[in-house]
Short mmCIF file of C-alpha atoms and ligand atoms in Angstrom, two decimals:
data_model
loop_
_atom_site.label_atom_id
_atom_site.label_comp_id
_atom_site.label_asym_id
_atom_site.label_seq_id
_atom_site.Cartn_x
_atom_site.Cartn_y
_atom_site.Cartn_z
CA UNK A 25 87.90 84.37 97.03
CA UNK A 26 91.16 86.42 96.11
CA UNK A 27 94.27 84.24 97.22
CA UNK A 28 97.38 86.51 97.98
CA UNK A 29 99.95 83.46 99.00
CA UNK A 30 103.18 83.68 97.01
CA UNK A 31 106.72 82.59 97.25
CA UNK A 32 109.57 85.28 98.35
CA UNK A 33 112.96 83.37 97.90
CA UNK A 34 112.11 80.04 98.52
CA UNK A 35 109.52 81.05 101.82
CA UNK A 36 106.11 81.03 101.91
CA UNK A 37 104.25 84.90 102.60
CA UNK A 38 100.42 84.46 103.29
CA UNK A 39 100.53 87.66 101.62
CA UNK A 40 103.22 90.03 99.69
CA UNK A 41 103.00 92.95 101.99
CA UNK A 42 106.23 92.59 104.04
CA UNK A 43 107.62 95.03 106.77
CA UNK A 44 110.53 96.49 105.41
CA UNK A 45 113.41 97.00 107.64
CA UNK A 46 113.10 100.16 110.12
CA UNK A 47 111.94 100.62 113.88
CA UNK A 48 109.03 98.75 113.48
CA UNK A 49 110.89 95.33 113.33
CA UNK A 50 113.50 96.03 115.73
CA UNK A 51 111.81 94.08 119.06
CA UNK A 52 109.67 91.48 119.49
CA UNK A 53 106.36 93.20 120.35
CA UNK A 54 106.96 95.14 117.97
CA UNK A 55 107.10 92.66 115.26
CA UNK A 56 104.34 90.68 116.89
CA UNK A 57 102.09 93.62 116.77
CA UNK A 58 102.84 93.65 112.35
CA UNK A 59 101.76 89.87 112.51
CA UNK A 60 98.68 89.99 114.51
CA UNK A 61 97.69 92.95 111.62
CA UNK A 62 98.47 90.68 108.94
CA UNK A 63 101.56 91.01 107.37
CA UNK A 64 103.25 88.69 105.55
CA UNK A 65 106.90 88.65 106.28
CA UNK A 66 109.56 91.07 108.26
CA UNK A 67 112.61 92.51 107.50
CA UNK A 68 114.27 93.29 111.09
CA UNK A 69 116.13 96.41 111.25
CA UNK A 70 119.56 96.46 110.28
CA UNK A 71 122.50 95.99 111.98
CA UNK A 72 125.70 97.84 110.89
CA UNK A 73 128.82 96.29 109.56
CA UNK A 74 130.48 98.43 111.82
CA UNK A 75 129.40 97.02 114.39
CA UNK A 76 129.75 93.55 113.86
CA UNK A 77 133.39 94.21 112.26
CA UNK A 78 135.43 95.88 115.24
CA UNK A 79 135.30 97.79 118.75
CA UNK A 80 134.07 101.22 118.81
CA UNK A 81 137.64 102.33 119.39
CA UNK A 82 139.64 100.55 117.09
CA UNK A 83 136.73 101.75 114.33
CA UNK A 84 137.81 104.80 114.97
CA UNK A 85 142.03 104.72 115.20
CA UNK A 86 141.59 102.65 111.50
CA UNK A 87 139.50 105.42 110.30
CA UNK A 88 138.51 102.48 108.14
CA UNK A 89 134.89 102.60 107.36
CA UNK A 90 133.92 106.30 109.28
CA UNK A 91 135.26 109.51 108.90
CA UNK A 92 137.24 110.89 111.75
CA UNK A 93 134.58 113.45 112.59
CA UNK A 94 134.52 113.42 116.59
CA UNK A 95 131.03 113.67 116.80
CA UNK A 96 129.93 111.28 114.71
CA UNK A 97 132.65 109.02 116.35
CA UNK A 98 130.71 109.85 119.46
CA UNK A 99 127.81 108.65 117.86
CA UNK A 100 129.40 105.14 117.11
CA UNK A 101 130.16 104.43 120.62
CA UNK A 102 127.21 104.60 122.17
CA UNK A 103 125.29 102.74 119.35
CA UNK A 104 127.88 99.71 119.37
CA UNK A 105 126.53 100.58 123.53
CA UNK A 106 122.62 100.21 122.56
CA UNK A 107 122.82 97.51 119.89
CA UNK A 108 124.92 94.90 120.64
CA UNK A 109 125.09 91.94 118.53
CA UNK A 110 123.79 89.25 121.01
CA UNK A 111 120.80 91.25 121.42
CA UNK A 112 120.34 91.06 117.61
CA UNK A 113 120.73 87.04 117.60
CA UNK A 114 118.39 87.12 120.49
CA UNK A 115 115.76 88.80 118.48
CA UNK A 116 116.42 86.19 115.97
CA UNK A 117 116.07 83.59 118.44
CA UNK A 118 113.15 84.79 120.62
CA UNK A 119 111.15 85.71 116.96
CA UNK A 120 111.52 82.26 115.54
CA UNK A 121 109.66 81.02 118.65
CA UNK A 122 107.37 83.80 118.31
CA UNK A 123 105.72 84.58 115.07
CA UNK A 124 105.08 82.20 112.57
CA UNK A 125 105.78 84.61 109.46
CA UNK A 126 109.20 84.43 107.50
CA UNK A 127 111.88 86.58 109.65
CA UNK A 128 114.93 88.09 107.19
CA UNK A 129 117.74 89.47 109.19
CA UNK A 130 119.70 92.46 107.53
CA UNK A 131 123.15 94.06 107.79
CA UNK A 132 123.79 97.36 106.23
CA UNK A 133 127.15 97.26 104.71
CA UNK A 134 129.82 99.40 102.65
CA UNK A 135 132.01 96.22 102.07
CA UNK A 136 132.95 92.73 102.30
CA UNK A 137 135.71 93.73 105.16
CA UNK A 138 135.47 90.99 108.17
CA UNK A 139 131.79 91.38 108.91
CA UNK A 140 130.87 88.62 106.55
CA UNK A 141 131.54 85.64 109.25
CA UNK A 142 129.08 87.31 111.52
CA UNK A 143 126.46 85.86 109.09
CA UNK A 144 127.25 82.34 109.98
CA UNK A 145 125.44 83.24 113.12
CA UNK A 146 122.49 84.91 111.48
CA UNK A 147 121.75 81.52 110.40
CA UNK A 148 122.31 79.93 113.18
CA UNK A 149 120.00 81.94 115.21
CA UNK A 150 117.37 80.57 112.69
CA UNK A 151 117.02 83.98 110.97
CA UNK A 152 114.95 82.45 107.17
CA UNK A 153 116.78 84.79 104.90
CA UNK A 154 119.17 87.69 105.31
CA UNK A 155 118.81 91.14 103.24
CA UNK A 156 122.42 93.48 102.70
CA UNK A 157 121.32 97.12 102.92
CA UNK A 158 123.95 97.98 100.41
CA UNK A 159 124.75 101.72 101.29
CA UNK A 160 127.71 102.98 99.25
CA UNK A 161 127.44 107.10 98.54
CA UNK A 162 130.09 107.55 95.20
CA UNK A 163 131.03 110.56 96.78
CA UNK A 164 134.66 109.87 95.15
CA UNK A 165 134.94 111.45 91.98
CA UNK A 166 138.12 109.79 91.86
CA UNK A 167 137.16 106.29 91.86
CA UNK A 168 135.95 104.60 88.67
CA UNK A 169 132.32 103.49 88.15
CA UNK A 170 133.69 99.90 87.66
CA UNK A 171 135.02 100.04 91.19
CA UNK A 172 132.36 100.91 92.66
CA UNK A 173 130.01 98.26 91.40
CA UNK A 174 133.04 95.67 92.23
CA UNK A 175 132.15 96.43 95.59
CA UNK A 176 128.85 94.83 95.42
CA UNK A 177 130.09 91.81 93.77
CA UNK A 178 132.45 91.69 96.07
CA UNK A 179 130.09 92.07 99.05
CA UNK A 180 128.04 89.15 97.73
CA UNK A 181 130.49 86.20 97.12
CA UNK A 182 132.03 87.26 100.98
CA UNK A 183 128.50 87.00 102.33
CA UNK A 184 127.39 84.00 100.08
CA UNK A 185 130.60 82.13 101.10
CA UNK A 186 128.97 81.56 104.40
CA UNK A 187 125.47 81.25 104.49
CA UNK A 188 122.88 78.81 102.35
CA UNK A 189 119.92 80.47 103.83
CA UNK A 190 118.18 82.65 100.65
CA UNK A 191 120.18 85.85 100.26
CA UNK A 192 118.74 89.44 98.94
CA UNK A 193 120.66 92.59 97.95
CA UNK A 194 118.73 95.81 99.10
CA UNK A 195 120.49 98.43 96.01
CA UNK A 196 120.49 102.02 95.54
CA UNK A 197 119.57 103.21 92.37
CA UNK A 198 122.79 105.57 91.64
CA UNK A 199 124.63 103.38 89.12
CA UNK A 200 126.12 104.52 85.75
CA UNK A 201 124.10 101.61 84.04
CA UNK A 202 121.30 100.32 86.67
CA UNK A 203 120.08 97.97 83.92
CA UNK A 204 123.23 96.19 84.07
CA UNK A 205 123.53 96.16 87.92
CA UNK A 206 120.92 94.71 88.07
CA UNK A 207 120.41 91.82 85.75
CA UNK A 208 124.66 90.76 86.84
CA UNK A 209 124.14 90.76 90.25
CA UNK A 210 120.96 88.88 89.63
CA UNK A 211 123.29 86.33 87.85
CA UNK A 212 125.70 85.81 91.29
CA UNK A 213 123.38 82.81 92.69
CA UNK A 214 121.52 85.42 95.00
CA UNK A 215 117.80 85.04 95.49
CA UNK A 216 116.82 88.14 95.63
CA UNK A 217 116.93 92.48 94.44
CA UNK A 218 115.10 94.40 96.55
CA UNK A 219 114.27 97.62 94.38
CA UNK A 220 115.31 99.90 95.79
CA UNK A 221 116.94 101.51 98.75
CA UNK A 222 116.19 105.01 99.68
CA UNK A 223 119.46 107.06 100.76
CA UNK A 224 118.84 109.89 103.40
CA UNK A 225 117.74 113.16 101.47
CA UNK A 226 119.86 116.09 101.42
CA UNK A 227 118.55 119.12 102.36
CA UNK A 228 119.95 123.02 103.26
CA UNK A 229 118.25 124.86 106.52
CA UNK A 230 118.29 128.34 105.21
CA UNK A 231 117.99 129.97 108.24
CA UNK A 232 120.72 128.59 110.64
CA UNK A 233 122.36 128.00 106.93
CA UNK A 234 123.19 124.25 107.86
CA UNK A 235 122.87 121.02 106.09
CA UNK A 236 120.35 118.67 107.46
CA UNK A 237 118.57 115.84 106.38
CA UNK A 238 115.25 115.91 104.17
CA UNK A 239 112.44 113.81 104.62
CA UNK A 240 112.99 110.61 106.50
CA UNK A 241 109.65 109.29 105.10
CA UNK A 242 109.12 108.63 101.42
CA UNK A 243 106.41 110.30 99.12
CA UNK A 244 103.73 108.28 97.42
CA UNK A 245 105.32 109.47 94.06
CA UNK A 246 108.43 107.82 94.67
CA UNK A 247 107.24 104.65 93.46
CA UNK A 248 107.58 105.31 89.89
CA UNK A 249 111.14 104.82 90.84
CA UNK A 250 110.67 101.08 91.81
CA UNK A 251 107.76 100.77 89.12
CA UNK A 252 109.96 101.99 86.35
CA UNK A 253 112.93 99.57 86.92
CA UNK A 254 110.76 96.67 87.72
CA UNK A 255 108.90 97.11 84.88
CA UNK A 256 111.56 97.45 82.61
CA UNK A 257 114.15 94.53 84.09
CA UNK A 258 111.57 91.50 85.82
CA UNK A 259 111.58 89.65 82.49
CA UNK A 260 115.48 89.45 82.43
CA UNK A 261 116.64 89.33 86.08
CA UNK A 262 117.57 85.52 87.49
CA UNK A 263 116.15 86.18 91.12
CA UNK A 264 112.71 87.43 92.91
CA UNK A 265 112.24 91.14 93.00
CA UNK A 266 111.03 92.93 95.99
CA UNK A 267 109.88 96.88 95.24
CA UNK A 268 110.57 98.84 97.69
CA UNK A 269 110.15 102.84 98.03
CA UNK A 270 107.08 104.54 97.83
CA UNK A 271 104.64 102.01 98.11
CA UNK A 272 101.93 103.74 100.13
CA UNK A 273 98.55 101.31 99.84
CA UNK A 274 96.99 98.04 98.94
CA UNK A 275 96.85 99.54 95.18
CA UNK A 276 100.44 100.32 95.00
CA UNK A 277 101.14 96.74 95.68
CA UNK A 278 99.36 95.86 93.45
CA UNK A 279 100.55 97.83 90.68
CA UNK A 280 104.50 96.79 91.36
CA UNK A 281 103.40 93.28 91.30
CA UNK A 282 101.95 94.38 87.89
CA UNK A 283 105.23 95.24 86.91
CA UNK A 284 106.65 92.04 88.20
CA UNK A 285 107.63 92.31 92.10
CA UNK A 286 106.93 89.02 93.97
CA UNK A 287 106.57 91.17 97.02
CA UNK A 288 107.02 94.55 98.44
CA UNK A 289 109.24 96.18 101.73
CA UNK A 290 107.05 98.97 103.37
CA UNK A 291 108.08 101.39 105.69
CA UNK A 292 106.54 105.22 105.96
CA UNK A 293 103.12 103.73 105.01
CA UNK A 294 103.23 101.94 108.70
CA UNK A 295 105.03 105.25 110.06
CA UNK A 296 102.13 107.19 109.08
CA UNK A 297 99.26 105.13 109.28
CA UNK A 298 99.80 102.89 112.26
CA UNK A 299 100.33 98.79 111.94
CA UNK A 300 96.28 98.57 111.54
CA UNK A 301 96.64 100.24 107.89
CA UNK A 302 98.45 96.85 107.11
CA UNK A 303 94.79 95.09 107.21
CA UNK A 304 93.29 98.17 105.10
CA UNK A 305 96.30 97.27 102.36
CA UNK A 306 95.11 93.71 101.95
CA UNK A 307 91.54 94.98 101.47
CA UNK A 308 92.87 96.65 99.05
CA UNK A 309 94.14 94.07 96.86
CA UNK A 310 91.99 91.62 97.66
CA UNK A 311 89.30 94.33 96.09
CA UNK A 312 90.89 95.22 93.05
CA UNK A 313 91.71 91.45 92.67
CA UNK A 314 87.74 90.45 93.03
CA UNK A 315 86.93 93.58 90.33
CA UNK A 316 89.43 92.36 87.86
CA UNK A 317 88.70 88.45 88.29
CA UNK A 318 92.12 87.54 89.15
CA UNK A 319 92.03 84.38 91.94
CA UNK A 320 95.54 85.10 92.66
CA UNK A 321 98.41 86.94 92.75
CA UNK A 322 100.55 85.07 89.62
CA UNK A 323 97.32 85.29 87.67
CA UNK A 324 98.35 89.28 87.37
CA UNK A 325 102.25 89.65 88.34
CA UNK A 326 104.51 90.79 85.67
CA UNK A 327 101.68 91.65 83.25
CA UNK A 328 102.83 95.10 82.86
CA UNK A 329 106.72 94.33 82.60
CA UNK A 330 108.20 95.52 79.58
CA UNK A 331 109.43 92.36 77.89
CA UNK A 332 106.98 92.83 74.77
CA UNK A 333 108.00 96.70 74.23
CA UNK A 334 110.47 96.07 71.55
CA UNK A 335 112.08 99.88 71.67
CA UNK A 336 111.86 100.84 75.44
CA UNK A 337 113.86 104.04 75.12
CA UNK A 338 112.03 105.35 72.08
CA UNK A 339 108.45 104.61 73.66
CA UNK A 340 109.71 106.81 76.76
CA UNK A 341 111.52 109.51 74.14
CA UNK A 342 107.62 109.62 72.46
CA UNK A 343 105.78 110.03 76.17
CA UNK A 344 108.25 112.79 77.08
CA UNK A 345 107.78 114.85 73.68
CA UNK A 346 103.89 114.05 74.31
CA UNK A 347 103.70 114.79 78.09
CA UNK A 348 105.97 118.50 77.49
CA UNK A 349 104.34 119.76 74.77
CA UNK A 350 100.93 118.33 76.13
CA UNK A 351 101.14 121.08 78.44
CA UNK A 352 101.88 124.02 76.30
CA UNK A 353 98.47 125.77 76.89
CA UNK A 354 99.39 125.90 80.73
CA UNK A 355 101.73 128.44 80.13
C1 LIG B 7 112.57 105.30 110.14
C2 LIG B 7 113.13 104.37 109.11
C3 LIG B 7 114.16 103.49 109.45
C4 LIG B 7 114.72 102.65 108.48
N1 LIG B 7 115.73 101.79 108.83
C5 LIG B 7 116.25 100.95 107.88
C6 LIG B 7 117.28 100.04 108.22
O1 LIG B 7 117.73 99.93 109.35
N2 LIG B 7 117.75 99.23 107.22
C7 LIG B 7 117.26 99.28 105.95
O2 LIG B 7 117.70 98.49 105.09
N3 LIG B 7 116.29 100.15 105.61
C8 LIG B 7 115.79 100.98 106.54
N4 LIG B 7 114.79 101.85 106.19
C9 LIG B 7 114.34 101.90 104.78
C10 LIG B 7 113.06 101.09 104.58
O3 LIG B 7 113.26 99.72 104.87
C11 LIG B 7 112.53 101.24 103.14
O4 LIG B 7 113.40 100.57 102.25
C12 LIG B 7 112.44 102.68 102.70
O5 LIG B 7 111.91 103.50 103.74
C13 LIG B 7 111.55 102.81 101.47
O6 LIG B 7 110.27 102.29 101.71
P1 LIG B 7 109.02 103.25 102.05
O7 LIG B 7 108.84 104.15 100.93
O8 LIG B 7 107.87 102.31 102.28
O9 LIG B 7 109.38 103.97 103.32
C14 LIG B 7 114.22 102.69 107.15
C15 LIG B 7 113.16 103.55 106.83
C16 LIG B 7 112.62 104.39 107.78
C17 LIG B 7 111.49 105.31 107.40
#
């Protein structure tokens, strides 16, 4: 009998298949319908610093965190309308009566401007963990890599100042030395990375020759994003790793815990395949689990982490020259 328990930060997941943050943990029902299909924990969907931080209307006279495009000033209005914050502690509340699996609130944040006190309530509203959806763009070419990553550091001690529940960093992967990133913020007393976060993809309309977004859902190849970075940094970092991006099935889990995830944050798996396919991913594992003898999940995680590879860049230089000229006769 394969076992799949394991420890996310400190709180118990009957399995490591956890709903990452998007519409499918935004209500109660909602959430309730990803527990009775098995999942193991829930991420609720974000709320926005902006909204916690000020008014709709004194967001937009500061020009502080939006740009002063009408439209999309518009657009802040009537979301502070739809989404306000007592509804979000509500959630909180009306979960932790409700469900029985660990609930992580989240915030998506540029900076650590105000907002941060809002947390205090997070925890009082009994949320078990809260994850920052870290969403800084470098657009600036003007502004120094160093500054930029301040930011995060930054973000963290503000939010860490006042909460003690477990705290997790959700990070893009744009950073002039990820490695880095990663293994110092690991080192800031958080308790968890989760690799990675997907920014909205950028994409052209050629015929009304407009800018619009690309796919909102990720593609099963975009795991070797999470997979690479896991791989490569689980041995050194000082905190739990969730993988996130990309993870499509029961065997994808498995092969990030491979690399040394504790858990993993799904989202356009449960888009496209309905809650149910939840049930199908623990099949999964518990399968490949039962094939390869392993009782439970630390009897595998980490195996394929990169600790033991004493050159990392040259093995990758050697796979590239193979893999390119590997594929010579195609032309
Ligand atoms: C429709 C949708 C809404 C999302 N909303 C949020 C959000 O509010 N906050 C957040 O941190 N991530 C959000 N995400 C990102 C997911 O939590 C996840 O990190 C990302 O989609 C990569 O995982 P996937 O490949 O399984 O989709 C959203 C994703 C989707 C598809």
């Amino acid at each position: 009998m394969s076992d799949l328990k394991t420890t996310y930060m400190g709180l118990e997941l009957k399995n490591p298949i956890m709903a990452g943050s998007s519409g499918f943990t935004s209500t109660v029902d909602k959430v309730k319908e990803l527990e009775d299909n098995g999942i193991g924990g829930v991420v609720l969907k974000s709320i926005f610093e902006e909204q916690i931080m000020l008014e709709a209307d004194s967001i937009i006279k500061s020009g502080d965190s939006v740009n002063a495009d009408i439209a999309a000033d518009d657009y802040i209005k009537y979301y502070i309308q739809q989404n306000n914050l007592n509804n979000y502690l509500k959630l909180i509340e009306d979960l932790k009566k409700q469900v029985s699996i660990p609930v992580i609130a989240s915030v998506a944040c540029v900076s650590d401007k105000g907002w941060t006190d809002f947390t205090e309530s997070i925890e009082n509203a009994g949320a078990d963990a809260l994850e920052l959806n870290t969403y800084i763009l470098p657009f600036e070419s003007k502004i120094k890599s160093k500054e930029i990553e301040k930011k995060y550091f930054d973000i963290v001690y503000s939010a860490k100042k006042h909460i003690s529940i477990p705290l997790a960093v959700k990070l893009p992967y744009y950073f002039t030395n990820l490695s880095r990133m990663i293994i110092e913020l690991s080192k800031t007393g958080i308790d968890g990375l989760v690799l990675f976060n997907r920014f909205l993809k950028f994409d052209i309309d050629i015929e009304s020759i407009k800018i619009q977004p690309g796919g909102i859902f990720s593609a099963p190849e975009e795991i070797s994003v999470p997979l690479r970075w896991i791989s490569l940094l689980s041995d050194d970092v000082k905190c739990d790793l969730a993988a996130s991006i990309g993870i499509h099935d029961g065997y994808d889990a498995i092969k990030t815990i491979l690399t040394g995830a504790t858990c993993v944050e799904i989202a356009s798996t449960i888009y496209k395949n309905g809650p149910s396919y939840i049930g199908k991913m623990i099949d999964q594992m518990e399968d490949w689990m039962k094939r390869h003898s392993f009782k439970s999940i630390n009897n595998f995680k980490g195996k394929m982490n990169q600790a033991n590879v004493k050159d990392p860049q040259q093995l990758e230089r050697a796979q590239f020259m193979k893999y390119f000229s590997g594929h010579d006769e195609l032309v």
